[in-house]
Amino acid sequence: MRKPREYGAEQAYLPLGLFKLRLPFVHYRWEWPEAAQGVILVAVALSATSAHMEALGCTFQIAVTMVVLNGLLYILHPTFGDPVFPGWITPAIPLVLAYLSGFESGVDRIHATIALQMLMAVLFLVLGVTGLAQRVIHIVPISMRAGILMGAGIAATYSVIRPDEGARMYGMETSVIVGAVLCFLIMYSARYNVWRKKSKIMEFISKLGMLPGLFGALILGTLLGELPAPVIEWGITPLHFRELLANYTVFGMGFPAVDYFIKGLPLMVTCYIIAFGDFVLAETVVKEADEVRQDEYVEFNPSRSNVISGIRNLILSLFAPYAPLSGPLWAGGTIAVAERYKHGREAMDSIYGGVGSYILAMAVAGLILPIVSLLKPALPIAMSLTMLVQGFACCYIAMNMVKTREQQGAAAITAIVVAFQSAAIGLAVGIAMHLILGVLVLEEHEHVEPAEES
């Protein structure tokens, strides 16, 4: 039986060195509102099937099996002391897919995916265990960090709207555009922010993140014939672990050669720089929630989050090579939990209960075949909307990072090269731009004049 938490104390746990073990129903209660959101928003998790099928050439059934396994691994974060809802390294997806397209479909590409994810696992684990994550990221110049982040945003957006048949929105342009308009309106519009303060219905809708846009696109796409009508199937989602292990992992394909790891190094650095922004955002969200809720002490430890993210990447690299990679944060889920958590202890006893319930319900929903089959036609749209929303966020965050003319110009050039060439060339250009502009004009010093407003 759970022991009630004293005011201002930390939620009960079992100490395990860096980790703090908390089990559902034992150390935190079940939160039904978050569970309900998890069941509905499994559509976002399932949208990763598009990336798997594109990257690995696997079937939808294999892709769903990978999504279910990934979803189960999410619970590692709240279970071992990380009060956030984890996710993919979403902005990096188009960069990863572009990188993988340079390998032959089949064993060659599978090995490239495995090697990249293993590299990410090692980097997360080393920086987490040593506590060097914060120091290492500050070595990278601001202009370079902003350029990589903006480049990821541009690549994400261009993958959806490019003017050819390779565009993600090809054949369903109207549905994607309408869905994107709804997502931007609800998630980013200052005008909607005013409206939601005057309406409980709009306030509720604002907490659903991308879901209203996704459902709007699904309904419109079905009516216009851009999407096939869903065929509801009944039962438990069939999982194909044997086929997955035999045809897409080191157990069936063998271990990647050293060349794959060497080729993946520049993209590994790029992806970590992108992921670092999630660590910063996670810490900010948790800190804000902790300041509001004085009855519970909530700790976010970047080193612990790095280690858990590394463990997830390592497991997936062995059992289900995951093109979106494993990142430390799904901003939509974490923010949704944190906002209701701020309403007080009666609304949500512990933030770990909110995050844990959300994750577990989403994992269970992925096993319910009627839900999966209902959402299947909308999954390509879900990925398109995810890319557009992430593209918007990456670009405005990157723009806020750079203050001087030199930083802005260097970041823009780096971004264009990252988006339309490769991560390796982008890193080289970013370094060159910093050396040419940053060293010569002392870009990081306060006496540099800010950029002129147009």
C-alpha positions in Angstrom: 0.0 0.0 0.0 1.3 3.4 -0.9 2.5 5.6 2.0 1.1 9.2 1.7 3.7 11.7 0.8 4.5 14.4 3.4 4.1 18.0 2.3 7.2 19.2 0.4 8.8 15.7 0.3 9.9 13.7 -2.7 7.6 10.9 -4.0 8.5 7.6 -2.4 11.1 5.5 -4.3 13.7 2.8 -3.9 17.3 4.2 -4.2 19.4 2.5 -7.0 22.5 4.7 -7.2 21.8 7.3 -9.9 18.3 5.9 -10.4 15.2 6.2 -8.2 12.9 3.2 -8.7 9.2 3.9 -8.7 6.6 1.3 -9.7 3.0 2.0 -10.8 0.3 1.5 -8.1 3.1 0.9 -5.6 4.9 4.3 -5.6 2.3 6.4 -7.5 -1.4 6.3 -8.2 -3.1 5.8 -11.6 -4.2 9.0 -13.3 -7.2 8.5 -15.5 -7.2 11.8 -17.5 -3.6 11.1 -18.6 -4.5 7.5 -19.4 -7.3 8.7 -21.6 -5.0 11.0 -23.5 -2.5 8.1 -24.0 -5.1 6.0 -25.6 -6.1 8.7 -28.1 -2.6 10.0 -28.8 -1.2 6.6 -29.6 -1.7 7.9 -33.2 1.4 10.1 -32.8 3.5 7.1 -31.7 2.1 5.0 -34.6 3.1 7.6 -37.1 6.7 6.4 -36.7 5.6 3.4 -38.9 6.0 5.6 -41.9 9.7 6.3 -41.0 10.4 2.6 -40.4 8.8 1.5 -43.7 10.7 4.2 -45.6 14.0 3.6 -43.9 14.1 -0.2 -43.7 11.6 -1.2 -46.3 9.7 -3.3 -43.7 6.0 -4.2 -43.7 3.4 -2.2 -41.7 3.2 -5.2 -39.3 6.9 -5.1 -38.6 6.8 -1.4 -38.1 4.0 -1.6 -35.6 5.9 -4.3 -33.7 8.8 -1.8 -33.5 6.5 1.0 -32.3 5.1 -1.2 -29.5 8.5 -2.2 -28.3 9.6 1.5 -28.3 6.4 2.4 -26.4 7.1 -0.1 -23.7 10.7 1.3 -23.2 9.2 4.8 -22.5 8.2 3.6 -19.1 11.9 3.4 -18.1 12.0 7.1 -17.6 9.4 7.6 -14.8 10.3 4.1 -13.4 13.9 5.1 -12.8 13.4 8.7 -11.7 13.0 10.9 -14.8 9.8 12.9 -14.5 9.2 13.4 -18.3 7.5 11.7 -21.2 10.3 10.7 -23.6 10.1 10.5 -27.3 12.1 10.5 -30.6 14.8 12.9 -31.7 12.0 14.2 -34.0 13.7 17.1 -35.8 16.5 14.8 -36.8 14.2 12.3 -38.6 14.5 13.9 -42.1 18.3 14.1 -41.7 18.4 10.4 -40.6 16.2 9.3 -43.5 18.3 11.3 -46.0 21.5 9.8 -44.6 20.1 6.3 -44.8 18.9 6.8 -48.4 22.6 6.9 -49.3 22.8 3.2 -48.5 21.5 0.3 -50.6 18.1 -0.9 -49.4 18.3 -4.1 -47.4 21.2 -5.3 -45.3 23.4 -2.2 -46.1 20.7 0.2 -44.8 19.8 -1.9 -41.8 23.5 -2.0 -40.8 23.7 1.8 -41.2 20.6 2.2 -39.0 22.0 -0.1 -36.3 25.4 1.6 -36.3 23.9 5.1 -36.0 21.7 4.1 -33.1 24.5 2.3 -31.3 26.7 5.4 -31.7 23.8 7.5 -30.1 23.6 5.0 -27.3 27.3 5.2 -26.5 27.3 9.0 -26.6 24.2 9.3 -24.3 25.7 6.8 -21.9 29.2 8.3 -21.7 28.0 11.8 -21.3 25.4 10.7 -18.7 27.7 8.6 -16.6 30.5 11.1 -16.6 28.2 14.1 -16.2 29.9 15.8 -19.1 26.7 16.5 -21.1 26.4 20.1 -20.0 30.1 20.9 -20.5 30.4 19.3 -23.9 27.4 21.1 -25.5 28.8 24.5 -24.5 31.9 23.8 -26.5 29.8 24.0 -29.6 29.3 27.7 -30.7 25.9 29.2 -30.5 25.8 29.9 -34.2 26.6 26.3 -35.0 24.0 24.9 -32.5 21.3 27.3 -34.0 22.3 26.4 -37.5 22.0 22.6 -36.9 18.6 23.1 -35.2 17.3 25.4 -37.9 18.7 23.0 -40.6 16.7 20.2 -39.0 13.6 22.3 -39.0 14.0 23.3 -42.7 14.7 19.6 -43.6 11.6 18.5 -41.7 9.4 21.1 -43.4 10.8 20.5 -46.9 10.3 16.8 -46.6 6.5 17.5 -46.4 6.1 20.3 -49.0 8.8 19.5 -51.6 7.4 20.0 -55.1 7.5 16.4 -56.4 6.1 13.0 -55.8 8.5 12.4 -53.0 6.8 14.9 -50.7 5.1 13.5 -47.7 1.9 15.4 -48.4 1.8 14.3 -52.1 -1.7 13.1 -52.9 -3.2 14.4 -49.6 -2.3 18.1 -49.9 -5.6 19.5 -48.7 -5.8 17.2 -45.7 -2.3 18.0 -44.6 -2.7 21.8 -45.1 -5.9 21.9 -43.1 -4.4 19.7 -40.4 -1.4 21.9 -40.2 -3.5 25.1 -39.9 -5.4 23.6 -37.0 -2.1 22.5 -35.3 -0.5 25.9 -35.7 -3.6 27.7 -34.6 -4.1 25.6 -31.4 -0.5 25.1 -30.5 1.2 28.4 -31.5 -1.4 31.1 -32.1 -1.3 34.1 -29.8 -4.9 34.8 -30.8 -6.0 31.3 -29.8 -4.1 31.7 -26.5 -6.5 34.6 -25.7 -9.6 32.6 -26.8 -8.7 29.6 -24.6 -8.6 31.8 -21.5 -12.2 32.7 -22.1 -13.6 29.2 -22.9 -13.2 25.9 -21.0 -13.8 24.0 -24.3 -11.0 25.8 -26.0 -8.8 25.4 -22.9 -9.4 21.6 -23.1 -8.7 21.5 -26.8 -5.4 23.3 -26.3 -4.2 20.5 -24.1 -4.7 17.9 -26.9 -1.7 19.2 -28.8 -1.7 17.8 -32.4 -4.8 15.6 -32.0 -7.5 18.1 -33.2 -5.4 18.8 -36.3 -4.9 15.1 -36.9 -8.6 14.2 -36.5 -9.6 17.1 -38.7 -7.2 16.0 -41.4 -8.4 12.4 -41.1 -12.1 13.3 -41.4 -11.5 15.7 -44.3 -9.1 13.4 -46.1 -11.7 10.6 -45.9 -14.5 12.8 -47.3 -12.3 14.1 -50.1 -11.0 10.7 -51.0 -7.4 11.6 -50.2 -7.4 8.8 -47.6 -9.0 5.4 -47.7 -11.8 4.8 -45.3 -10.5 2.8 -42.2 -11.3 -0.9 -42.1 -11.8 -1.8 -38.4 -10.3 -5.1 -37.4 -10.9 -6.7 -34.0 -8.6 -8.5 -31.6 -5.1 -7.9 -30.3 -2.5 -6.3 -32.6 -0.4 -9.1 -34.0 3.3 -8.7 -33.2 6.0 -10.2 -35.5 9.1 -10.3 -33.2 10.5 -13.5 -34.8 10.5 -11.9 -38.2 11.8 -8.6 -36.8 14.8 -10.4 -35.1 15.6 -12.5 -38.2 15.5 -9.9 -40.9 16.2 -6.5 -39.3 18.6 -7.0 -36.3 22.2 -8.0 -35.5 20.8 -11.5 -34.6 19.8 -12.1 -38.2 21.9 -9.6 -40.2 25.1 -9.8 -38.3 27.0 -6.9 -36.7 27.7 -3.8 -38.8 31.3 -3.3 -40.1 33.5 -0.5 -38.7 32.9 1.7 -41.8 29.2 2.2 -40.8 30.2 3.6 -37.5 32.8 5.9 -39.0 30.3 7.2 -41.6 27.7 7.8 -38.8 29.9 10.0 -36.6 29.0 13.4 -38.0 25.2 12.6 -37.9 25.7 11.3 -34.3 27.0 14.7 -33.3 24.3 16.5 -35.1 21.5 14.4 -33.6 22.9 15.0 -30.0 23.1 18.7 -30.5 19.4 18.6 -31.5 18.5 16.3 -28.6 20.3 18.6 -26.1 17.6 21.2 -26.7 15.1 18.6 -25.3 17.1 18.2 -22.1 17.0 22.0 -21.6 13.3 22.1 -22.3 12.6 19.2 -20.0 14.5 20.8 -17.1 12.6 24.1 -17.7 9.1 22.4 -17.7 9.9 20.4 -14.6 11.3 23.3 -12.7 8.2 25.5 -13.5 5.9 22.7 -12.3 8.0 22.2 -9.2 7.8 25.9 -8.3 4.0 25.8 -8.5 3.5 22.5 -6.6 5.2 23.1 -3.3 3.8 19.9 -1.9 6.1 17.7 -3.9 9.8 18.0 -4.6 10.5 17.0 -8.3 14.0 16.6 -9.5 15.2 16.5 -13.1 18.8 15.1 -13.5 20.2 15.6 -17.0 22.8 12.9 -16.4 20.2 10.3 -15.4 18.1 11.3 -18.4 21.1 10.9 -20.7 21.8 7.4 -19.3 18.2 6.2 -19.7 18.0 7.6 -23.2 21.2 5.7 -23.9 19.8 2.5 -22.6 16.7 2.8 -24.8 18.9 3.4 -27.9 21.1 0.5 -27.1 18.1 -1.9 -26.6 16.5 -0.8 -29.8 19.7 -0.9 -31.8 19.9 -4.6 -30.9 16.2 -5.6 -31.1 14.4 -3.0 -33.3 16.6 -0.5 -35.2 14.7 2.7 -34.8 15.1 5.4 -37.5 13.5 8.2 -35.4 16.1 7.3 -32.6 15.4 7.6 -28.9 15.3 11.1 -27.4 14.8 12.4 -23.9 11.5 14.2 -24.4 8.1 14.3 -26.1 7.3 17.9 -25.4 3.6 17.5 -26.1 3.0 14.8 -23.6 5.3 16.2 -20.9 3.8 19.7 -21.1 0.2 18.3 -21.0 1.0 16.4 -17.8 2.8 19.3 -16.2 -0.1 21.7 -16.9 -2.6 19.5 -15.2 -0.1 18.8 -12.4 -0.1 22.5 -11.7 -3.8 22.4 -10.8 -2.9 20.9 -7.4 -2.6 17.6 -5.6 -6.3 16.8 -5.9 -6.0 16.9 -9.6 -2.7 14.9 -9.7 -1.1 13.4 -6.7 2.4 13.1 -8.2 3.9 14.1 -11.6 5.2 10.5 -11.8 1.7 9.2 -11.7 0.7 11.5 -14.6 3.6 10.5 -16.8 3.5 6.8 -15.9 -0.2 6.5 -16.6 0.1 8.3 -19.9 2.9 6.1 -21.1 1.4 2.8 -20.0 -2.0 3.6 -21.5 -0.4 4.5 -24.8 1.6 1.3 -24.8 -1.6 -0.8 -24.1 -3.5 1.2 -26.8 -0.9 0.1 -29.4 -1.9 -3.5 -28.6 -5.6 -3.0 -29.3 -6.1 -3.8 -33.0 -9.4 -1.8 -33.5 -7.5 1.4 -32.4 -4.5 0.6 -34.7 -6.7 -0.3 -37.7 -8.8 2.9 -37.2 -5.8 5.1 -37.2 -3.8 3.3 -39.9 -5.0 5.5 -42.9 -4.1 8.7 -41.0 -0.6 7.7 -40.0 1.2 9.3 -43.1 -0.7 12.5 -42.2 0.3 12.2 -38.6 4.0 12.0 -39.6 3.6 15.0 -42.0 2.0 17.1 -39.2 4.7 16.0 -36.8 7.4 17.2 -39.2 5.6 20.6 -39.8 5.1 21.2 -36.1 8.7 20.3 -35.3 9.9 22.4 -38.2 8.1 25.5 -36.8 9.5 24.9 -33.3 13.1 24.3 -34.4 13.2 27.4 -36.5 11.8 29.8 -33.9 14.0 28.4 -31.2 17.1 28.6 -33.4 16.2 32.3 -34.3 16.0 33.1 -30.6 19.4 31.7 -29.9 21.4 34.0 -32.3 21.6 37.7 -31.5 24.3 39.2 -33.7 24.6 39.7 -37.4 27.5 37.3 -37.5 25.7 34.6 -35.6 22.6 34.9 -37.7 24.4 34.7 -41.0 26.6 31.8 -39.9 23.6 29.9 -38.5 21.6 30.5 -41.7 24.4 29.2 -44.0 25.0 26.2 -41.7 21.2 25.5 -41.7 20.9 25.5 -45.5 23.9 23.1 -45.9 22.6 20.7 -43.1 19.1 20.7 -44.7 20.1 20.2 -48.4 23.6 18.6 -48.3 24.4 16.4 -45.3 25.1 16.5 -41.6 28.9 16.0 -42.2 29.2 18.9 -44.6 27.0 21.0 -42.4 29.2 20.4 -39.4 32.3 21.4 -41.5 30.6 24.5 -42.8 29.5 25.5 -39.3 33.0 25.1 -37.9 34.4 27.1 -40.8 31.8 29.9 -40.4 32.6 30.1 -36.7 36.3 30.4 -37.3 35.9 33.0 -40.1 33.4 35.1 -38.3 33.4 34.1 -34.6 37.2 34.4 -34.1 37.8 37.4 -36.3 35.0 39.6 -35.0 34.8 38.0 -31.5 31.1 37.0 -32.1 30.6 35.8 -28.5 31.7 39.0 -26.8 29.2 41.6 -25.6 30.7 44.5 -27.5 29.6 43.1 -30.9 26.7 45.2 -32.2 23.4 43.4 -32.6 21.9 42.9 -36.0 20.0 45.8 -37.3 16.2 45.5 -37.5 14.7 45.7 -40.9 
